[in-house]
CSV table of C-alpha atoms and ligand atoms in Angstrom, one decimal:
chain,number,residue,atom,x,y,z
A,1,MET,CA,-46.4,-80.4,-80.9
A,2,GLU,CA,-45.1,-79.2,-84.6
A,3,ILE,CA,-43.5,-75.4,-85.0
A,4,ARG,CA,-45.8,-73.6,-87.0
A,5,ILE,CA,-44.0,-71.5,-89.5
A,6,GLN,CA,-44.4,-67.7,-90.7
A,7,PRO,CA,-41.4,-66.2,-92.8
A,8,VAL,CA,-41.5,-62.3,-93.2
A,9,ASP,CA,-43.0,-61.2,-95.8
A,10,PRO,CA,-39.9,-59.6,-97.7
A,11,ALA,CA,-41.2,-56.4,-97.9
A,12,LYS,CA,-40.8,-55.9,-94.4
A,13,ARG,CA,-37.6,-57.6,-94.0
A,14,HIS,CA,-34.9,-55.2,-91.2
A,15,PRO,CA,-32.1,-53.8,-93.1
A,16,LYS,CA,-29.5,-55.8,-92.2
A,17,PRO,CA,-26.4,-53.8,-90.4
A,18,ALA,CA,-24.4,-51.8,-93.2
A,19,ASP,CA,-21.3,-52.4,-91.3
A,20,GLU,CA,-21.5,-55.9,-88.7
A,21,THR,CA,-17.9,-54.4,-87.3
A,22,LYS,CA,-19.2,-51.6,-85.3
A,23,LEU,CA,-23.0,-53.0,-84.3
A,24,ILE,CA,-23.6,-51.1,-80.7
A,25,PHE,CA,-24.5,-54.4,-78.7
A,26,GLY,CA,-28.5,-55.3,-78.2
A,27,ARG,CA,-30.0,-52.7,-80.7
A,28,VAL,CA,-30.5,-54.7,-84.1
A,29,PHE,CA,-32.5,-57.8,-84.4
A,30,SER,CA,-32.9,-60.1,-87.0
A,31,ASP,CA,-36.2,-61.0,-88.6
A,32,HIS,CA,-38.1,-63.6,-87.0
A,33,MET,CA,-38.7,-64.7,-82.9
A,34,PHE,CA,-39.5,-67.6,-81.8
A,35,LEU,CA,-42.7,-67.6,-79.7
A,36,MET,CA,-45.0,-70.5,-77.3
A,37,ASP,CA,-47.2,-70.2,-74.6
A,38,TRP,CA,-47.5,-72.3,-71.5
A,39,ARG,CA,-51.3,-72.3,-69.3
A,40,ALA,CA,-51.6,-74.2,-66.3
A,41,GLY,CA,-53.6,-77.7,-66.8
A,42,GLN,CA,-52.3,-77.5,-70.9
A,43,GLY,CA,-48.9,-77.0,-70.2
A,44,TRP,CA,-46.6,-75.3,-73.5
A,45,GLN,CA,-48.7,-74.3,-76.3
A,46,GLU,CA,-48.2,-73.0,-80.3
A,47,PRO,CA,-44.5,-73.0,-81.4
A,48,ARG,CA,-44.0,-70.5,-83.6
A,49,ILE,CA,-41.8,-68.6,-85.7
A,50,VAL,CA,-42.6,-65.4,-86.6
A,51,PRO,CA,-42.2,-62.0,-87.8
A,52,TYR,CA,-40.4,-60.4,-84.6
A,53,HIS,CA,-43.0,-57.6,-83.7
A,54,ASP,CA,-43.9,-55.7,-80.4
A,55,LEU,CA,-45.7,-57.7,-78.0
A,56,GLN,CA,-48.9,-57.8,-76.7
A,57,LEU,CA,-49.5,-57.5,-73.1
A,58,ASP,CA,-52.5,-56.9,-70.5
A,59,PRO,CA,-51.7,-54.0,-68.7
A,60,ALA,CA,-52.0,-56.3,-65.4
A,61,ALA,CA,-49.6,-58.9,-66.7
A,62,MET,CA,-47.7,-60.1,-63.7
A,63,VAL,CA,-44.2,-59.6,-64.9
A,64,LEU,CA,-45.1,-56.0,-64.8
A,65,HIS,CA,-45.4,-55.5,-61.4
A,66,TYR,CA,-43.8,-58.4,-59.9
A,67,GLY,CA,-40.6,-59.2,-62.1
A,68,GLN,CA,-41.5,-63.1,-62.5
A,69,GLY,CA,-39.1,-63.0,-66.2
A,70,ILE,CA,-35.9,-65.1,-66.3
A,71,PHE,CA,-33.4,-64.7,-69.7
A,72,GLU,CA,-30.6,-66.2,-71.1
A,73,GLY,CA,-27.8,-65.1,-73.2
A,74,MET,CA,-25.8,-67.3,-75.8
A,75,LYS,CA,-23.9,-66.7,-79.1
A,76,ALA,CA,-24.1,-68.0,-83.0
A,77,TYR,CA,-20.9,-68.3,-84.5
A,78,ARG,CA,-20.0,-68.3,-88.3
A,79,TRP,CA,-16.8,-70.6,-89.3
A,80,HIS,CA,-15.1,-69.1,-92.2
A,81,ASP,CA,-16.6,-72.8,-93.9
A,82,GLY,CA,-19.6,-71.2,-93.9
A,83,THR,CA,-21.1,-73.0,-91.2
A,84,ILE,CA,-23.1,-71.5,-88.2
A,85,ARG,CA,-21.8,-73.2,-84.3
A,86,LEU,CA,-23.5,-72.9,-81.0
A,87,PHE,CA,-20.8,-73.0,-77.6
A,88,ARG,CA,-22.0,-75.4,-74.9
A,89,PRO,CA,-26.1,-74.6,-75.5
A,90,GLU,CA,-27.3,-77.3,-73.3
A,91,LYS,CA,-25.6,-75.5,-70.7
A,92,ASN,CA,-27.6,-72.2,-71.3
A,93,TRP,CA,-30.9,-74.3,-71.7
A,94,GLU,CA,-30.0,-76.2,-68.7
A,95,ARG,CA,-29.3,-73.0,-66.8
A,96,PHE,CA,-32.8,-71.9,-68.6
A,97,ASN,CA,-34.5,-74.5,-66.4
A,98,GLY,CA,-32.5,-73.7,-63.2
A,99,SER,CA,-33.8,-70.2,-63.7
A,100,ALA,CA,-37.7,-71.3,-64.2
A,101,ARG,CA,-37.4,-73.3,-61.1
A,102,ARG,CA,-35.8,-70.8,-58.8
A,103,MET,CA,-38.8,-68.3,-59.7
A,104,CYS,CA,-41.6,-70.7,-59.6
A,105,MET,CA,-41.7,-70.7,-64.1
A,106,PRO,CA,-42.8,-73.9,-66.2
A,107,GLU,CA,-39.2,-75.7,-67.3
A,108,ILE,CA,-38.7,-76.1,-71.2
A,109,ASP,CA,-37.6,-80.0,-72.1
A,110,VAL,CA,-33.7,-78.8,-73.1
A,111,ALA,CA,-34.2,-80.9,-76.5
A,112,ARG,CA,-36.6,-78.9,-77.5
A,113,GLN,CA,-35.0,-75.7,-77.0
A,114,PHE,CA,-32.5,-77.2,-79.0
A,115,GLU,CA,-35.0,-77.6,-81.5
A,116,PHE,CA,-36.7,-74.3,-81.4
A,117,VAL,CA,-33.0,-72.2,-82.0
A,118,GLU,CA,-31.9,-74.6,-84.7
A,119,ASN,CA,-35.5,-73.9,-86.2
A,120,LEU,CA,-35.1,-70.1,-85.6
A,121,LEU,CA,-31.4,-69.7,-86.6
A,122,ARG,CA,-32.0,-71.4,-89.7
A,123,ILE,CA,-34.5,-69.3,-90.8
A,124,ASP,CA,-32.1,-66.7,-89.9
A,125,GLN,CA,-29.0,-67.8,-90.7
A,126,ASP,CA,-28.1,-64.7,-93.2
A,127,TRP,CA,-28.3,-63.0,-89.9
A,128,VAL,CA,-25.5,-64.8,-88.4
A,129,PRO,CA,-22.3,-62.1,-89.3
A,130,HIS,CA,-19.3,-63.2,-91.2
A,131,SER,CA,-16.5,-61.6,-89.8
A,132,ILE,CA,-14.5,-63.1,-86.7
A,133,GLY,CA,-15.5,-61.8,-83.7
A,134,SER,CA,-19.0,-60.6,-84.5
A,135,SER,CA,-21.7,-63.1,-84.0
A,136,LEU,CA,-25.5,-63.4,-83.4
A,137,TYR,CA,-26.3,-63.1,-80.3
A,138,VAL,CA,-29.4,-65.0,-78.8
A,139,ARG,CA,-31.6,-64.2,-76.3
A,140,PRO,CA,-34.3,-66.7,-74.8
A,141,THR,CA,-36.9,-65.5,-72.1
A,142,MET,CA,-39.6,-66.5,-70.5
A,143,ILE,CA,-42.3,-64.0,-68.9
A,144,ALA,CA,-45.1,-63.8,-66.5
A,145,SER,CA,-47.9,-63.0,-68.8
A,146,GLU,CA,-51.1,-63.6,-66.9
A,147,ALA,CA,-53.8,-60.6,-66.6
A,148,HIS,CA,-53.6,-60.2,-62.4
A,149,LEU,CA,-52.3,-57.9,-59.9
A,150,GLY,CA,-51.7,-60.5,-56.8
A,151,VAL,CA,-48.3,-62.2,-55.6
A,152,ARG,CA,-48.2,-66.0,-56.2
A,153,PRO,CA,-46.5,-67.9,-59.4
A,154,ALA,CA,-48.5,-66.8,-62.9
A,155,SER,CA,-51.0,-69.6,-64.6
A,156,GLU,CA,-49.5,-68.1,-67.9
A,157,TYR,CA,-46.4,-67.6,-69.2
A,158,LEU,CA,-45.2,-66.1,-72.7
A,159,TYR,CA,-41.8,-68.0,-73.6
A,160,TYR,CA,-39.4,-66.0,-77.2
A,161,VAL,CA,-36.5,-66.1,-78.7
A,162,ILE,CA,-35.1,-63.5,-80.0
A,163,THR,CA,-31.8,-62.8,-81.6
A,164,GLY,CA,-29.6,-60.3,-83.2
A,165,PRO,CA,-26.0,-59.7,-84.8
A,166,VAL,CA,-23.9,-58.0,-82.9
A,167,ALA,CA,-20.4,-56.9,-83.4
A,168,ALA,CA,-16.7,-58.0,-80.9
A,169,TYR,CA,-16.7,-56.7,-77.8
A,170,TYR,CA,-13.2,-55.4,-78.8
A,171,ALA,CA,-13.0,-54.2,-82.0
A,172,GLU,CA,-9.5,-52.6,-81.1
A,173,GLY,CA,-8.0,-54.8,-78.7
A,174,PHE,CA,-8.3,-55.7,-75.0
A,175,ASN,CA,-10.2,-52.3,-73.2
A,176,PRO,CA,-8.9,-53.0,-69.2
A,177,VAL,CA,-11.6,-51.6,-67.1
A,178,LYS,CA,-11.4,-49.4,-64.3
A,179,ILE,CA,-13.6,-51.3,-60.8
A,180,TYR,CA,-15.3,-49.5,-58.5
A,181,VAL,CA,-15.6,-52.1,-55.2
A,182,SER,CA,-19.3,-51.3,-53.6
A,183,ASP,CA,-19.4,-52.0,-49.8
A,184,GLU,CA,-22.5,-50.1,-49.4
A,185,PHE,CA,-24.5,-51.5,-52.3
A,186,VAL,CA,-25.1,-55.1,-53.1
A,187,ARG,CA,-26.6,-57.2,-56.1
A,188,ALA,CA,-27.6,-60.8,-54.5
A,189,VAL,CA,-27.9,-62.7,-51.3
A,190,ARG,CA,-27.0,-66.4,-50.0
A,191,GLY,CA,-30.8,-68.0,-50.2
A,192,GLY,CA,-31.9,-65.0,-52.8
A,193,VAL,CA,-32.2,-65.1,-56.9
A,194,GLY,CA,-28.7,-64.2,-57.9
A,195,GLU,CA,-28.1,-67.4,-59.2
A,196,ALA,CA,-30.6,-67.1,-61.5
A,197,LYS,CA,-30.8,-65.6,-64.7
A,198,THR,CA,-34.1,-62.8,-63.6
A,199,MET,CA,-34.8,-60.1,-64.0
A,200,ALA,CA,-34.5,-58.3,-61.2
A,201,ASN,CA,-31.0,-58.8,-60.7
A,202,TYR,CA,-29.8,-56.3,-63.1
A,203,ALA,CA,-32.5,-53.7,-61.9
A,204,SER,CA,-31.6,-54.3,-58.3
A,205,SER,CA,-27.9,-53.5,-60.0
A,206,LEU,CA,-28.5,-50.3,-61.9
A,207,TYR,CA,-28.4,-47.7,-59.1
A,208,ALA,CA,-24.6,-48.8,-58.1
A,209,ALA,CA,-23.5,-49.1,-61.3
A,210,GLU,CA,-24.5,-45.6,-62.3
A,211,TYR,CA,-22.9,-44.4,-58.9
A,212,ALA,CA,-19.6,-46.4,-60.2
A,213,LYS,CA,-20.0,-44.6,-63.4
A,214,SER,CA,-20.4,-41.0,-62.2
A,215,ARG,CA,-17.3,-41.4,-60.4
A,216,GLY,CA,-15.1,-42.5,-63.9
A,217,PHE,CA,-15.4,-46.3,-63.2
A,218,THR,CA,-16.8,-48.7,-65.5
A,219,GLN,CA,-18.2,-51.9,-63.7
A,220,VAL,CA,-19.0,-52.5,-60.1
A,221,LEU,CA,-17.1,-55.2,-57.9
A,222,TRP,CA,-19.8,-57.5,-55.7
A,223,LEU,CA,-18.9,-57.9,-52.4
A,224,ASP,CA,-21.8,-60.8,-50.5
A,225,ALA,CA,-24.1,-58.9,-49.2
A,226,VAL,CA,-23.9,-60.4,-45.2
A,227,GLU,CA,-20.1,-59.4,-44.4
A,228,ARG,CA,-19.6,-57.2,-47.3
A,229,ARG,CA,-15.9,-58.8,-47.5
A,230,PHE,CA,-16.2,-61.1,-49.7
A,231,VAL,CA,-15.7,-61.0,-53.6
A,232,GLU,CA,-18.6,-61.8,-55.6
A,233,GLU,CA,-18.5,-60.9,-59.5
A,234,VAL,CA,-17.7,-58.1,-61.2
A,235,GLY,CA,-21.1,-55.9,-62.8
A,236,THR,CA,-22.4,-59.1,-65.0
A,237,MET,CA,-19.4,-61.0,-64.7
A,238,ASN,CA,-18.1,-63.9,-63.4
A,239,ILE,CA,-14.4,-62.7,-62.2
A,240,PHE,CA,-11.0,-64.8,-62.2
A,241,PHE,CA,-7.5,-63.7,-59.8
A,242,ARG,CA,-4.0,-65.0,-60.8
A,243,ILE,CA,-2.3,-65.4,-57.1
A,244,HIS,CA,1.0,-66.0,-58.2
A,245,ASP,CA,0.2,-68.7,-60.8
A,246,GLU,CA,-2.5,-70.1,-59.2
A,247,LEU,CA,-6.1,-69.4,-60.5
A,248,VAL,CA,-8.5,-68.7,-57.7
A,249,THR,CA,-12.3,-67.4,-58.3
A,250,PRO,CA,-15.1,-67.6,-56.0
A,251,ALA,CA,-17.0,-70.5,-55.8
A,252,LEU,CA,-20.2,-70.8,-56.4
A,253,SER,CA,-22.5,-69.9,-53.1
A,254,GLY,CA,-26.3,-69.4,-54.3
A,255,SER,CA,-25.7,-65.6,-54.6
A,256,ILE,CA,-23.2,-65.9,-58.2
A,257,LEU,CA,-24.5,-66.8,-61.3
A,258,PRO,CA,-23.0,-70.1,-62.5
A,259,GLY,CA,-21.7,-68.7,-65.7
A,260,VAL,CA,-20.7,-71.1,-69.1
A,261,THR,CA,-17.4,-69.3,-69.7
A,262,ARG,CA,-16.6,-69.2,-66.4
A,263,ASP,CA,-16.5,-73.2,-66.3
A,264,SER,CA,-15.0,-73.0,-69.5
A,265,VAL,CA,-11.9,-70.8,-68.3
A,266,ILE,CA,-11.7,-73.3,-65.3
A,267,GLN,CA,-11.7,-76.5,-67.2
A,268,LEU,CA,-8.9,-74.9,-70.0
A,269,ALA,CA,-6.9,-73.8,-66.4
A,270,LYS,CA,-7.0,-77.2,-65.6
A,271,HIS,CA,-6.1,-78.5,-68.9
A,272,TRP,CA,-3.2,-76.8,-69.0
A,273,GLY,CA,-1.9,-77.4,-65.4
A,274,ILE,CA,-2.7,-74.7,-63.6
A,275,THR,CA,-4.0,-74.9,-60.4
A,276,VAL,CA,-7.6,-74.0,-60.0
A,277,GLN,CA,-9.1,-73.0,-56.5
A,278,GLU,CA,-12.8,-72.1,-56.1
A,279,ARG,CA,-13.1,-71.0,-52.5
A,280,PRO,CA,-14.9,-67.2,-50.8
A,281,ILE,CA,-11.6,-64.5,-51.5
A,282,ALA,CA,-11.7,-61.4,-49.5
A,283,ILE,CA,-11.5,-58.3,-50.8
A,284,ASP,CA,-8.6,-57.3,-48.3
A,285,GLU,CA,-6.5,-60.7,-49.6
A,286,VAL,CA,-7.0,-58.9,-53.6
A,287,ILE,CA,-6.2,-55.4,-52.3
A,288,ASP,CA,-3.4,-57.1,-50.3
A,289,ALA,CA,-2.1,-59.2,-53.3
A,290,VAL,CA,-1.8,-56.4,-55.4
A,291,LYS,CA,0.4,-54.1,-53.5
A,292,SER,CA,2.7,-56.7,-52.7
A,293,GLY,CA,2.2,-58.1,-56.2
A,294,ALA,CA,1.0,-61.0,-55.9
A,295,MET,CA,-1.6,-60.6,-57.7
A,296,LYS,CA,-0.4,-60.9,-61.6
A,297,GLU,CA,-3.8,-60.6,-63.4
A,298,ILE,CA,-7.7,-59.9,-62.4
A,299,PHE,CA,-10.4,-60.2,-65.3
A,300,GLY,CA,-13.9,-61.3,-65.9
A,301,THR,CA,-16.0,-63.6,-67.7
A,302,GLY,CA,-18.9,-64.0,-69.4
A,303,THR,CA,-20.4,-65.2,-72.9
A,304,ALA,CA,-20.7,-60.9,-74.2
A,305,ALA,CA,-16.7,-60.4,-73.7
A,306,VAL,CA,-15.4,-63.5,-72.9
A,307,VAL,CA,-12.7,-62.0,-71.2
A,308,SER,CA,-12.6,-58.3,-69.6
A,309,PRO,CA,-9.2,-57.5,-68.0
A,310,VAL,CA,-10.0,-55.3,-64.9
A,311,GLY,CA,-6.9,-52.8,-64.8
A,312,GLU,CA,-7.2,-51.0,-61.6
A,313,ILE,CA,-9.5,-51.6,-58.3
A,314,SER,CA,-11.0,-48.6,-56.3
A,315,PHE,CA,-11.4,-49.9,-52.8
A,316,LYS,CA,-12.8,-47.4,-49.8
A,317,GLU,CA,-11.1,-43.9,-51.2
A,318,GLU,CA,-8.0,-46.5,-52.6
A,319,SER,CA,-7.4,-46.9,-55.5
A,320,VAL,CA,-4.3,-49.8,-57.0
A,321,ARG,CA,-3.7,-51.0,-60.5
A,322,VAL,CA,-3.3,-54.5,-61.4
A,323,GLN,CA,-1.0,-55.4,-64.3
A,324,ASN,CA,0.5,-51.6,-64.7
A,325,GLY,CA,-3.4,-51.3,-66.3
A,326,GLY,CA,-2.7,-53.6,-69.1
A,327,VAL,CA,-3.8,-56.8,-70.2
A,328,GLY,CA,-2.3,-60.1,-68.3
A,329,GLU,CA,-0.5,-62.9,-70.3
A,330,TRP,CA,-3.7,-65.5,-68.6
A,331,SER,CA,-6.8,-63.2,-69.6
A,332,GLN,CA,-5.0,-63.0,-73.5
A,333,LYS,CA,-4.3,-67.0,-73.2
A,334,PHE,CA,-7.7,-67.7,-72.3
A,335,TYR,CA,-9.5,-65.1,-74.6
A,336,ASP,CA,-8.0,-66.1,-77.1
A,337,GLU,CA,-8.1,-70.6,-76.9
A,338,ILE,CA,-12.3,-69.2,-76.5
A,339,ILE,CA,-12.1,-67.5,-79.4
A,340,GLY,CA,-10.0,-69.6,-81.6
A,341,ILE,CA,-12.7,-73.1,-80.4
A,342,GLN,CA,-15.4,-71.0,-81.0
A,343,TYR,CA,-14.9,-69.8,-84.6
A,344,GLY,CA,-13.2,-73.4,-85.1
A,345,GLU,CA,-9.8,-72.5,-85.7
A,346,LYS,CA,-8.6,-74.0,-82.4
A,347,GLU,CA,-9.2,-77.9,-81.6
A,348,ASP,CA,-13.0,-77.9,-79.5
A,349,LYS,CA,-10.4,-81.0,-77.4
A,350,PHE,CA,-13.8,-80.6,-75.0
A,351,GLY,CA,-16.5,-81.3,-77.3
A,352,TRP,CA,-17.9,-78.1,-76.7
A,353,VAL,CA,-18.9,-76.7,-80.3
A,354,TYR,CA,-22.0,-77.8,-81.5
A,355,ARG,CA,-22.7,-77.4,-85.5
A,356,VAL,CA,-26.2,-76.3,-86.0
A,357,LYS,CA,-27.8,-78.1,-88.7
A,358,ILE,CA,-29.2,-75.5,-91.3
B,1,PLP,C1,-25.3,-63.8,-67.8
B,1,PLP,C2,-23.9,-64.2,-66.4
B,1,PLP,C3,-22.7,-64.2,-66.1
B,1,PLP,C4,-22.3,-64.7,-67.4
B,1,PLP,O1,-22.3,-66.2,-68.3
B,1,PLP,P1,-22.0,-66.9,-69.3
B,1,PLP,O2,-23.0,-67.9,-69.2
B,1,PLP,O3,-20.2,-66.5,-69.3
B,1,PLP,O4,-22.3,-65.7,-70.1
B,1,PLP,C5,-21.9,-63.6,-65.0
B,1,PLP,N1,-22.6,-62.9,-64.1
B,1,PLP,C6,-24.1,-62.7,-64.0
B,1,PLP,C7,-24.6,-61.6,-62.8
B,1,PLP,C8,-24.9,-63.0,-65.7
B,1,PLP,O5,-25.3,-62.6,-65.5
């Protein structure tokens, strides 16, 4: 399967951002996109790189009604020598296939996903920003495109990849977040789709997120759906607790998204000799540890922010401050190490960085 490439008409190129350090996340897109179709009985067809354009979908396209859709999020980083790198991209591509299986959608061979994104990055290489912290966000997506009103797996899908430059998440240094513990609304239930990067999870999180925002909080801390007691994630990030000098994070139970950043923090911590416990952690244990002073730091992890320190938690009308509302030593250390590896300023001991062939 050859990739057909149709470059954009130079007159129709998107304007490049004037200041790449001041981009709003997810608003600016590069000149090209990758597309490919799947039909039952035929498999994946017609891989192509074409100018970024509006999609044409039948109003009965199944994704628009039943939400059969998945996505991924990763970044391409420019090193100061001009080369472009991806961070553990195979993890994203394997996770994409995991999400596809859970949602009864067709998988895409990992080596081919590599090839598609590499070709797209090659044609839009000028879109990868130059300043440290900024990067080109890569968003692979798959949707059920078959026109049919009826609940069953679709027989036609569209896979596409769009990219766009994004600024460093913390242009002016870390900004610890205030989080609201939701014991009323839940994100995902064990046996549900919480561990898949599927659209429903984000739609279902909006109400609680808006509620938290209206009360002055930045993010929701999600508890398990059954007992409403065990911590799961924070916003769209995984969560870590430093209790004394051990690192605790909820075990992957099926309702938690298996983050690449989560896995990287765990591996780094172990490499540094830190004890890591992947286990259920109850919200009462969290609040008690904050009050007793045993809780040294809390932070979220994800591709967009890398590390997001938590400065305050509110649970049942009670608010407690963590690390005096500031940034903990470990949060900073994990952040610096991961950013350092991504931009080639720290040694890549684990072989996490992939050099894109341009
Ligand atoms: C994407 C995502 C994460 C973080 O995953 P990374 O691979 O580290 O970016 C965590 N939780 C949710 C719900 C997510 O969608």
